[in-house]
Coordinates of C-alpha atoms and ligand atoms in Angstrom, one line a residue:
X26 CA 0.0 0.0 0.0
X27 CA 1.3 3.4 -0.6
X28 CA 2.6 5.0 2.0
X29 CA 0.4 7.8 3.5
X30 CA 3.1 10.9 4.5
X31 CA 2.7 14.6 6.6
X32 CA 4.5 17.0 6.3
X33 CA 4.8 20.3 8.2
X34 CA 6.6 23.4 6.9
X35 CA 7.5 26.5 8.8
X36 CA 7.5 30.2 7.9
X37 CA 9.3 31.8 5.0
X38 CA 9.3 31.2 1.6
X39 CA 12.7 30.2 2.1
X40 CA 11.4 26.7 4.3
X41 CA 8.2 27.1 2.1
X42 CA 9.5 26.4 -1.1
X43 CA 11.4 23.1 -0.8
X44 CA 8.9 21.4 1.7
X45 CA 6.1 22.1 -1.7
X46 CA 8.9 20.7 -4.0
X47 CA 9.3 17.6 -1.7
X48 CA 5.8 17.1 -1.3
X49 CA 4.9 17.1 -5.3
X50 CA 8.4 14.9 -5.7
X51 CA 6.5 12.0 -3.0
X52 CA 3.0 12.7 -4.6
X53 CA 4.8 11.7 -7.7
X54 CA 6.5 8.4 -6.4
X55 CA 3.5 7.0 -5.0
X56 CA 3.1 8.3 -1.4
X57 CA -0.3 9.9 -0.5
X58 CA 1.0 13.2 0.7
X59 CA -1.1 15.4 3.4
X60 CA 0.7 19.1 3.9
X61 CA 0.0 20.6 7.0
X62 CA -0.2 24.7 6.7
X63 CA 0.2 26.7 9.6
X64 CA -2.2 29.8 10.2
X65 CA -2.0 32.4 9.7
X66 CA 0.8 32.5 7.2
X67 CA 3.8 35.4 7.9
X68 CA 4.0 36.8 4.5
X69 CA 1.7 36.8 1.7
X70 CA 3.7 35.0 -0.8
X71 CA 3.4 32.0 1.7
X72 CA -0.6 32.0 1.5
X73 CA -0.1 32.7 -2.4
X74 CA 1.6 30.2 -3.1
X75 CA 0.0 27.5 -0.7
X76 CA -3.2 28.3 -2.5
X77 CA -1.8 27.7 -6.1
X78 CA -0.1 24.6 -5.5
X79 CA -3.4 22.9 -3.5
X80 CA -5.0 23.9 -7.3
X81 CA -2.5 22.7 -9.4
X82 CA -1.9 19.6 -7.2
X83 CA -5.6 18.5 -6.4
X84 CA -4.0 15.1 -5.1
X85 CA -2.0 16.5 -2.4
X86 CA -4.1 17.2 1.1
X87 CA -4.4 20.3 2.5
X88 CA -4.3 20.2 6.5
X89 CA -4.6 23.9 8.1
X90 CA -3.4 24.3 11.6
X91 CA -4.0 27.0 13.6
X92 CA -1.2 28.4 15.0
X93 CA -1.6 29.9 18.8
X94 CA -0.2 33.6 18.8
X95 CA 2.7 34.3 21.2
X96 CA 1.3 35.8 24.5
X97 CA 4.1 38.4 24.6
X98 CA 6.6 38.3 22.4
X99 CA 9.7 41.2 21.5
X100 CA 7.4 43.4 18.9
X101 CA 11.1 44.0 16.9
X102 CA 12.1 40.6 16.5
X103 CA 11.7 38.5 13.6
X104 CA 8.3 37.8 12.6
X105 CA 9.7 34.4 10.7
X106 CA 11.1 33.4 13.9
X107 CA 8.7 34.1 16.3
X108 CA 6.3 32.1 13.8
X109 CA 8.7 29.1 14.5
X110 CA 8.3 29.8 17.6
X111 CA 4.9 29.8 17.5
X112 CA 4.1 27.0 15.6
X113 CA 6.5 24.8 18.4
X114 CA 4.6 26.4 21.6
X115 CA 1.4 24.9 19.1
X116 CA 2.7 21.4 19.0
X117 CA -0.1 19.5 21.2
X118 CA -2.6 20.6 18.9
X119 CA -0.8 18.1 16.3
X120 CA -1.6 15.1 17.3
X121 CA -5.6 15.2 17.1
X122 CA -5.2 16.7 14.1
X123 CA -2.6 13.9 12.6
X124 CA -4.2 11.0 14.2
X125 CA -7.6 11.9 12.6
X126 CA -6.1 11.4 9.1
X127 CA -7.1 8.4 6.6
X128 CA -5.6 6.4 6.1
X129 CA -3.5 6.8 9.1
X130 CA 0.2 8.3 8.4
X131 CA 3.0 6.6 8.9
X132 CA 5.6 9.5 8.9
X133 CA 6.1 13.2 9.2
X134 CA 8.3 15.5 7.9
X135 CA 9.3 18.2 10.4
X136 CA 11.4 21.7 9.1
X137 CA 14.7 21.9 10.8
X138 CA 13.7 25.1 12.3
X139 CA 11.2 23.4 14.2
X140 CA 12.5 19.7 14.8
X141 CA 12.2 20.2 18.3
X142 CA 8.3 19.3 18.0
X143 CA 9.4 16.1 17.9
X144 CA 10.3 15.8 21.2
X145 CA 6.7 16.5 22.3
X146 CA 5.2 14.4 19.5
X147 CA 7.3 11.2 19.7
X148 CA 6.1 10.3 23.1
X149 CA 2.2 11.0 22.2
X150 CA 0.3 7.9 22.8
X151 CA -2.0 7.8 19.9
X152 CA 0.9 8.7 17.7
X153 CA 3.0 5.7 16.6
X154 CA 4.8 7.0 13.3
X155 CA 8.2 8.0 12.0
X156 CA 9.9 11.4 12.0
X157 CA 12.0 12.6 9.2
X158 CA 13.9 16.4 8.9
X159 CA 13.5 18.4 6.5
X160 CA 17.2 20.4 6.5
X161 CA 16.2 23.6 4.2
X162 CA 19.9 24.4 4.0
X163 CA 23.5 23.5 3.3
X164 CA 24.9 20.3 4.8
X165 CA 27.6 22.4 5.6
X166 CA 25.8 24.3 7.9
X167 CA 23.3 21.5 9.0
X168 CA 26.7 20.0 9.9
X169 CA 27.5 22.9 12.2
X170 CA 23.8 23.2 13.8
X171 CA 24.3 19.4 14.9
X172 CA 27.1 20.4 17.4
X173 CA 25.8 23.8 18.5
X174 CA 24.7 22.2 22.0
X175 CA 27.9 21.3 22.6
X176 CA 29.6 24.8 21.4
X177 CA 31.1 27.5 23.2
X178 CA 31.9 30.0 20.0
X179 CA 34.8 32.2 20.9
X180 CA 34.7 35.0 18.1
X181 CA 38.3 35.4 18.9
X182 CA 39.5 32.2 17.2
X183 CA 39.7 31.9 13.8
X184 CA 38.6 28.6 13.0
X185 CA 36.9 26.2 14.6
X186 CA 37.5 22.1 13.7
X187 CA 35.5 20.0 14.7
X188 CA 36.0 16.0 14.9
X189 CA 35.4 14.0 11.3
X190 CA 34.4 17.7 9.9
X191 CA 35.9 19.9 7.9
X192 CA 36.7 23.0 9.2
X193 CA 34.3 26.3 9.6
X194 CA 35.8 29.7 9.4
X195 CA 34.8 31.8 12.5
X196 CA 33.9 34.6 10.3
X197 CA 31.3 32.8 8.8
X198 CA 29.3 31.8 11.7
X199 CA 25.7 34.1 12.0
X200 CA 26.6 36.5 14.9
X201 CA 23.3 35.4 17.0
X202 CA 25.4 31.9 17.4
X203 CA 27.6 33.9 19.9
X204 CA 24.9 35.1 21.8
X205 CA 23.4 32.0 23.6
X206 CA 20.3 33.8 24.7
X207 CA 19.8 35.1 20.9
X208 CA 16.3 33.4 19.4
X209 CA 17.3 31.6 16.6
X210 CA 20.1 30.3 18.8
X211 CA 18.1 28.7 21.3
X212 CA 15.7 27.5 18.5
X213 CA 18.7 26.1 17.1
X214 CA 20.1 24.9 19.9
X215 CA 16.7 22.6 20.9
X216 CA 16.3 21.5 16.9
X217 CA 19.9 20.3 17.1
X218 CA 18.9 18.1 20.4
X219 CA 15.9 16.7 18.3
X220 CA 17.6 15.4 16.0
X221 CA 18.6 12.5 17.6
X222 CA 15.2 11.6 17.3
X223 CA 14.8 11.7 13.9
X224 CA 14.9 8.8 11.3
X225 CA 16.6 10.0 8.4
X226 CA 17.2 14.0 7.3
X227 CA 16.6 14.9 4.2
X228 CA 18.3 17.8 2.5
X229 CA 17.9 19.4 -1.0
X230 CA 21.9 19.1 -1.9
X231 CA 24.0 16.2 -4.1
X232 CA 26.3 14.5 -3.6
X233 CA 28.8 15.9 -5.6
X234 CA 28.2 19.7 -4.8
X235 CA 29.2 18.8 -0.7
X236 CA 30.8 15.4 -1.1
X237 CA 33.4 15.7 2.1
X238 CA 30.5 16.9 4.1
X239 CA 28.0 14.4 3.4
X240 CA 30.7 11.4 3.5
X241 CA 32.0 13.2 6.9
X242 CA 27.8 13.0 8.4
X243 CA 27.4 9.4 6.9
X244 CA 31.2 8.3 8.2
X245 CA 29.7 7.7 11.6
X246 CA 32.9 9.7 12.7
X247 CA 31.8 13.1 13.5
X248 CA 30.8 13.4 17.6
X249 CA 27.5 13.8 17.1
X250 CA 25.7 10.5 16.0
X251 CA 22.5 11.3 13.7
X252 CA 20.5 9.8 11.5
X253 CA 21.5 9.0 8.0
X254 CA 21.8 12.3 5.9
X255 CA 19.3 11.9 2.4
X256 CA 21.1 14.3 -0.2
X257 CA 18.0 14.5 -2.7
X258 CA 18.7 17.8 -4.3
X259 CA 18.8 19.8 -6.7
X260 CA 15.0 19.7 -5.7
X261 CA 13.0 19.3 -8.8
X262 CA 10.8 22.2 -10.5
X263 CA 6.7 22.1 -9.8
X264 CA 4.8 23.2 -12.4
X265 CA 2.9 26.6 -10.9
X266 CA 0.2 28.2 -13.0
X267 CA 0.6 31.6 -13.5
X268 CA 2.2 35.0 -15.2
X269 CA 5.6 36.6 -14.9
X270 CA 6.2 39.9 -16.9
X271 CA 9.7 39.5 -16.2
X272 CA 9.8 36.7 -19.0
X273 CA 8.4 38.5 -21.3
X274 CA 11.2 40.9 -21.2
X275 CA 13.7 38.1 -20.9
X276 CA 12.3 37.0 -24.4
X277 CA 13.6 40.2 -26.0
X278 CA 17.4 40.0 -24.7
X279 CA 20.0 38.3 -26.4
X280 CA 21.5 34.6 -24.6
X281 CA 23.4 34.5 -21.5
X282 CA 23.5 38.9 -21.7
X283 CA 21.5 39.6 -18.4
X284 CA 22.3 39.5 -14.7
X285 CA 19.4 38.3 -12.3
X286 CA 19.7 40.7 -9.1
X287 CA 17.3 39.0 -5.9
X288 CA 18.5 38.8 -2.3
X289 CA 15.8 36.2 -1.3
X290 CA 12.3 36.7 -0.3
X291 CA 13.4 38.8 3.2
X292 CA 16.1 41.0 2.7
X293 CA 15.5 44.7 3.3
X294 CA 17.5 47.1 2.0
X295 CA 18.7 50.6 2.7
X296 CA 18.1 53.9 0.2
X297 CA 21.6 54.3 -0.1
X298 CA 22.5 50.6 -0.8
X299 CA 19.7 50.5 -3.3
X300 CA 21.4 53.8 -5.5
X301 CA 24.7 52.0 -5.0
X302 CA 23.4 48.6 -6.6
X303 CA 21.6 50.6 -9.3
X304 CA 24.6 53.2 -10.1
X305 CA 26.6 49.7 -10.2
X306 CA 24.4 47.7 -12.6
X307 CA 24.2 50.7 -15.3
X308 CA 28.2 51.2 -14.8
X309 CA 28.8 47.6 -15.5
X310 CA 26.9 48.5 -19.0
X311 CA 25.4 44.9 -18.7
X312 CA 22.0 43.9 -18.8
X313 CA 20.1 43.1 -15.7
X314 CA 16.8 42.1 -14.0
X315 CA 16.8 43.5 -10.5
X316 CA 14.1 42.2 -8.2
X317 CA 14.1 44.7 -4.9
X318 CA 12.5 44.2 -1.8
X319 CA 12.7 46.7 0.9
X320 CA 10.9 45.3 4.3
X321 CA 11.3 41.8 5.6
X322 CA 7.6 40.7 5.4
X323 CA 6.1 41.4 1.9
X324 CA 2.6 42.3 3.9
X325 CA 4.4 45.6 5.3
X326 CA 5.7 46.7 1.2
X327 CA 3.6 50.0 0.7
X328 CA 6.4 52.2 -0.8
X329 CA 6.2 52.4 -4.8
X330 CA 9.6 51.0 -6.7
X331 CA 10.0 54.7 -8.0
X332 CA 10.5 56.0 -4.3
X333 CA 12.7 53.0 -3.3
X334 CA 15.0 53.4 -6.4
X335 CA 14.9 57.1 -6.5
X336 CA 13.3 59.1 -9.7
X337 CA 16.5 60.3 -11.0
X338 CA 18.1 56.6 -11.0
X339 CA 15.2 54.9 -12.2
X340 CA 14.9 57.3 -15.0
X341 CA 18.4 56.8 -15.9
X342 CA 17.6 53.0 -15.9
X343 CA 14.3 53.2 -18.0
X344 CA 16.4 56.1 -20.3
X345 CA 19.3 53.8 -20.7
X346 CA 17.1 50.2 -21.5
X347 CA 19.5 48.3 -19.8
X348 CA 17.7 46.4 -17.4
X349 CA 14.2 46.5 -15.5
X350 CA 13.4 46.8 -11.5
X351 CA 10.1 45.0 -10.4
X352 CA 9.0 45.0 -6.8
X353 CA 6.8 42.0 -7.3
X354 CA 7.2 38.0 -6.5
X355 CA 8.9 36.7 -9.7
X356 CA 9.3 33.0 -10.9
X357 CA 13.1 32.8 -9.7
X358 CA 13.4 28.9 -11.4
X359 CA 11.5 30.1 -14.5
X360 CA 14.2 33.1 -14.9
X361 CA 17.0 31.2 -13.9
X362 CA 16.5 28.9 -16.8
X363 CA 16.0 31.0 -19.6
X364 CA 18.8 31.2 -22.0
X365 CA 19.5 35.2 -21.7
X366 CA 20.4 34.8 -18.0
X367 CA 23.9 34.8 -17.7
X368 CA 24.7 35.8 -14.1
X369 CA 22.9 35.5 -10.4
X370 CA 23.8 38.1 -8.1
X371 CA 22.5 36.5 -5.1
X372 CA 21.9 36.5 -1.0
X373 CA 23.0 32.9 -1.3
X374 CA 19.9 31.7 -0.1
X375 CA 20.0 28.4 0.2
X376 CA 17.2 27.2 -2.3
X377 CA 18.6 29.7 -4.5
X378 CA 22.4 28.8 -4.5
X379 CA 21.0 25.0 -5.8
X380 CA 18.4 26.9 -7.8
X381 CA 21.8 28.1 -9.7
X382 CA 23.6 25.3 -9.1
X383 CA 20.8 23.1 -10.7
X384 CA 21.3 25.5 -14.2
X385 CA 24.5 25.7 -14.4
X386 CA 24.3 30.1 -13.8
X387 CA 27.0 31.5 -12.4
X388 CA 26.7 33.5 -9.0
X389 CA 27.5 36.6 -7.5
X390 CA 27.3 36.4 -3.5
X391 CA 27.0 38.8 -1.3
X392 CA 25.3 37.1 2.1
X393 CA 22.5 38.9 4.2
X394 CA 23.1 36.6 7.5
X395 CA 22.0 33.0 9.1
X396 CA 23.2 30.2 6.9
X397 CA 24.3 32.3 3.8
X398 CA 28.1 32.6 3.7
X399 CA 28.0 28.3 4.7
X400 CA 26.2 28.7 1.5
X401 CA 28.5 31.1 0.0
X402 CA 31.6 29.2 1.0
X403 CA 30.2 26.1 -0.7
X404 CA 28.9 27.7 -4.0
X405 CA 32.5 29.2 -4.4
X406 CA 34.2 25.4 -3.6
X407 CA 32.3 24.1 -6.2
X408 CA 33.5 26.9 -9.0
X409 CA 29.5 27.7 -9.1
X410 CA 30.8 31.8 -8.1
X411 CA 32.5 34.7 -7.1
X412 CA 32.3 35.5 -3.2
X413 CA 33.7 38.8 -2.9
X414 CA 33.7 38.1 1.5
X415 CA 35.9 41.6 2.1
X416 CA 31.7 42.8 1.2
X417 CA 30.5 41.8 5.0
X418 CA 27.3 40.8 5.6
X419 CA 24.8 42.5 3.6
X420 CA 24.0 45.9 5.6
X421 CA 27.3 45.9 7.5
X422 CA 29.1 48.7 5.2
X423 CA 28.0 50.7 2.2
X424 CA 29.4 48.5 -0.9
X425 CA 29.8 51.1 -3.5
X426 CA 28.8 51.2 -7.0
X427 CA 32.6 50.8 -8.5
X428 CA 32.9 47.6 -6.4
X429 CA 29.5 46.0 -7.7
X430 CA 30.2 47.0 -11.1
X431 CA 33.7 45.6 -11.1
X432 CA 32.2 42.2 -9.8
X433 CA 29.4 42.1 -12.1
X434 CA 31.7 42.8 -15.1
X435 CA 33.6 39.7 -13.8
X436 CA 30.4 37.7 -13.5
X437 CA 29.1 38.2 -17.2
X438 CA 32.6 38.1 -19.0
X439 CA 34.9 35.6 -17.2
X440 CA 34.3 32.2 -19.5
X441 CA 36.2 30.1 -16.7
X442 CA 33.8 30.9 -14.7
X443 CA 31.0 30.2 -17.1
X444 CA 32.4 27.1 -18.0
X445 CA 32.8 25.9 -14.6
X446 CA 29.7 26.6 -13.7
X447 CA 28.2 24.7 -16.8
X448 CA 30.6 21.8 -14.9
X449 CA 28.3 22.1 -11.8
X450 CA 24.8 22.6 -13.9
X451 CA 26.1 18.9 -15.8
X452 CA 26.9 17.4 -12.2
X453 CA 23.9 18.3 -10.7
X454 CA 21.4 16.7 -14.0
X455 CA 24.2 13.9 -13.3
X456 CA 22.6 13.2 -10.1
X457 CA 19.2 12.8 -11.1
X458 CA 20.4 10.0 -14.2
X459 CA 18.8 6.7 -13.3
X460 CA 22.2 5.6 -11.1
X461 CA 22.6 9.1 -10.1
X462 CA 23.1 9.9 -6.3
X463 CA 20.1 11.8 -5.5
X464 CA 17.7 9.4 -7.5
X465 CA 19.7 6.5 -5.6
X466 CA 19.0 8.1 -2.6
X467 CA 15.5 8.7 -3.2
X468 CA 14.5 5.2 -3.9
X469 CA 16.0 4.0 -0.5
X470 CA 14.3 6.6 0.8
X471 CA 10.6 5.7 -0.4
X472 CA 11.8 2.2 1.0
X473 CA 12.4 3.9 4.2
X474 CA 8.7 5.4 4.0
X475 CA 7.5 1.6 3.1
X476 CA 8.7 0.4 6.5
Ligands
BUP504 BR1 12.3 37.1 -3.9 C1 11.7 35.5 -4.8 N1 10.5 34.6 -6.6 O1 10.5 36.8 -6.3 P1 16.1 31.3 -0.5 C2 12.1 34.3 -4.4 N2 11.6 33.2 -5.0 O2 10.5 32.3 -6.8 P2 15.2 33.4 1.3 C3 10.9 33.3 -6.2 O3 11.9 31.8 -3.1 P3 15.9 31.9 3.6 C4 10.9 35.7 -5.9 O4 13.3 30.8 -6.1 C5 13.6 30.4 -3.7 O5 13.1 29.2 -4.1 C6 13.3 31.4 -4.9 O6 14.6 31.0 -0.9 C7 11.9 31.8 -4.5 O7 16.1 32.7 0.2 C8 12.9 31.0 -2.6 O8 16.9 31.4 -1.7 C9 13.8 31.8 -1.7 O9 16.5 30.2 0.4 O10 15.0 32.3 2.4 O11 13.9 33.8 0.8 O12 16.0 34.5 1.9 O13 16.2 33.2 4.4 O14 15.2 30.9 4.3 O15 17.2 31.4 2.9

């Protein structure tokens, strides 16, 4: 019988997008599939997209669960992360709500940034099922969350090696992991202690893009003893209905001439970063399509592109026909394959680094915060990029339009880089060939569900 599965995203498009990708990629091998959508959503993308995906995929079951609102909570912290929080304070409302399901489920599949629910739902009485991690990130940096219980993080050092691992620059640790009473620390702290729990994490990488990593978690050598790590990525495409202008204009451009410009679905940005980024785009004289967000949660948005770009600038762009600036949601995988792409100046989001890596594009990072230069520091190893690190994190400094413009030249004309990048594009279709790792990996993993 096929095998009936749960799964249960948390907030961000970011977590969003690869648990929908998972679920139409089970769906698709045979498992009945029941999503469970937390409410109310953060941003509006989330609800968006959660209600064109239940249309275009009828077969999949939609599960709302209410989410019970923090009682007090720190009005400037982040609303994504106080939604985890929320939705693991809302834990003992699960199991009503998954034992009612027919036929009954015999898994779940919880989001790394709220693993910990399994510590409440594994001893539930009327719940006798397996849990499964979804890790929405590198397996360099799901490496890394594994030990944080047992960390001290001295930001003196400069490295820090841990047994059976390679080692992790300092520098590229999120700042909150030095503070241990820091939100997403402690979150992070209590997922890590889950894990333990867990049957089998799956994460949307291959093999071949983090191959010491994923050897070093499977060795058995590390300290930490998990559960076997499922590298399943790149995550395939879902078909989802609907327009994008941007194409359109995509159409018109020659191959491989235009620059993609998105820092993920969160990152705000200052005025005066903005003019930089647009004074460096038109300098660089190459084509680009600049998607600009200026508030962390889409729902807050109210300020029109021309005031967020600046009259003069955007009149200059629109003047010059060199590249467009939208404010709205775009289809990232859509643009990313079209032939005139030619470059991805990114946060280094994790979906959108393998999003990249999938296409063969060549990147441009420049990292915002939390996982992204683990991200960064993989995409580079892999010849998928250019990390120019002496940048900061995003917001730290003002990176100035001659330094973007020099980078983006380098993106769109260096043909080693292209070329390797192609390398990485070939790889990752490699690991999807019947034989291939990830499609290995898959099968032994609907076995897994079978059990
Ligand atoms: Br913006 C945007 N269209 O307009 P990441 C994003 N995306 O399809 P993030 C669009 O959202 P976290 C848009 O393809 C990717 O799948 C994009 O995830 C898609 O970054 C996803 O790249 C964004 O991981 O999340 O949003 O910053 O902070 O969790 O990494």
């Amino acid at each position: 019988m096929e095998p009936h599965i749960a799964l249960l995203p948390s907030a961000g498009m970011g977590h969003l997008m690869p648990f929908l990708r998972l679920a139409a990629m089970l769906a698709s091998r045979n498992c009945k599939v029941t999503l469970l959508t937390a409410q109310p959503t953060v941003s509006a993308a989330e609800s968006k997209h959660l209600n064109s995906f239940f249309s275009a995929h009828p077969h999949i079951q939609r599960l709302d669960f209410q989410v019970v609102p923090l009682l007090s909570s720190n009005p400037h912290g982040d609303p994504f992360f106080l939604q985890f929080e929320a939705i693991i304070r809302s834990v003992h409302l699960l199991p009503p709500l998954l034992s009612s399901l027919s036929p009954p489920i015999s898994a779940l599949f919880l989001d790394i940034a709220a693993a910990t629910c399994v510590d409440q739902l594994a001893d539930h009485p009327s719940l006798s099922i397996s849990y499964y991690i979804l890790s929405t990130t590198s397996a360099r940096f799901f490496s890394l969350i594994t030990h944080l219980p047992h960390l001290t993080l001295e930001s003196s050092c400069v490295n820090l090696k841990l047994h059976g691992l390679p080692s992790f620059s300092i520098s590229n640790i999120p700042p909150p992991f030095f503070n241990p009473q820091n939100l997403f620390t402690t979150q992070m702290i209590s997922n890590a202690r889950a894990i333990s729990r867990i049957k089998g994490v799956v994460s949307n990488t291959f093999h071949w893009f983090e191959a010491e990593t994923i050897e070093a978690l499977n060795s058995g050598k590390t300290s930490i003893t998990h559960p076997q790590f499922l590298p399943i990525g790149p995550f395939k495409h879902y078909e989802d209905p609907g327009k994008c202008s941007s194409l359109s204009w995509l159409d018109e451009q020659p191959a491989r001439s235009v620059v993609y410009v998105s820092f993920g679905s969160r990152t705000a940005m200052s005025k005066d970063q903005i003019k930089e980024i647009g004074e460096g785009l038109l300098k660089s004289k190459q084509k680009f399509l600049w998607v600009l967000k200026s508030v962390k949660v889409d729902k807050a948005e109210e300020t029109e592109l021309k005031e967020l770009v600046g009259h003069s600038l955007l009149e200059k762009i629109e003047e010059k026909k060199q590249g467009i600036v939208v404010k709205e949601w775009v289809k990232q995988e859509e643009i990313l394959t079209h032939h005139a792409i030619g470059g991805f100046f990114s946060h280094c989001g994790w979906n959108s680094t393998m999003e990249a890596a999938q296409r063969g594009v060549p990147m441009l990072a420049w990292t915002l915060n939390g996982d992204q230069r683990f991200n960064a520091e993989v995409m580079e190893k892999a010849g998928l990029g250019l990390w120019p690190k002496h940048w900061g994190w995003l917001g730290e400094r003002l990176v100035k339009s001659e330094e973007i413009e020099e980078k983006i030249e380098e993106l769109m004309q260096d043909h080693k880089l292209r070329s390797m990048a192609q390398k990485v594009g070939e790889e990752a279709k490699r690991a999807w060939e019947i034989g291939g790792t990830s499609e290995e990996v898959v099968g032994q993993l609907i076995e897994m569900l079978k059990l």
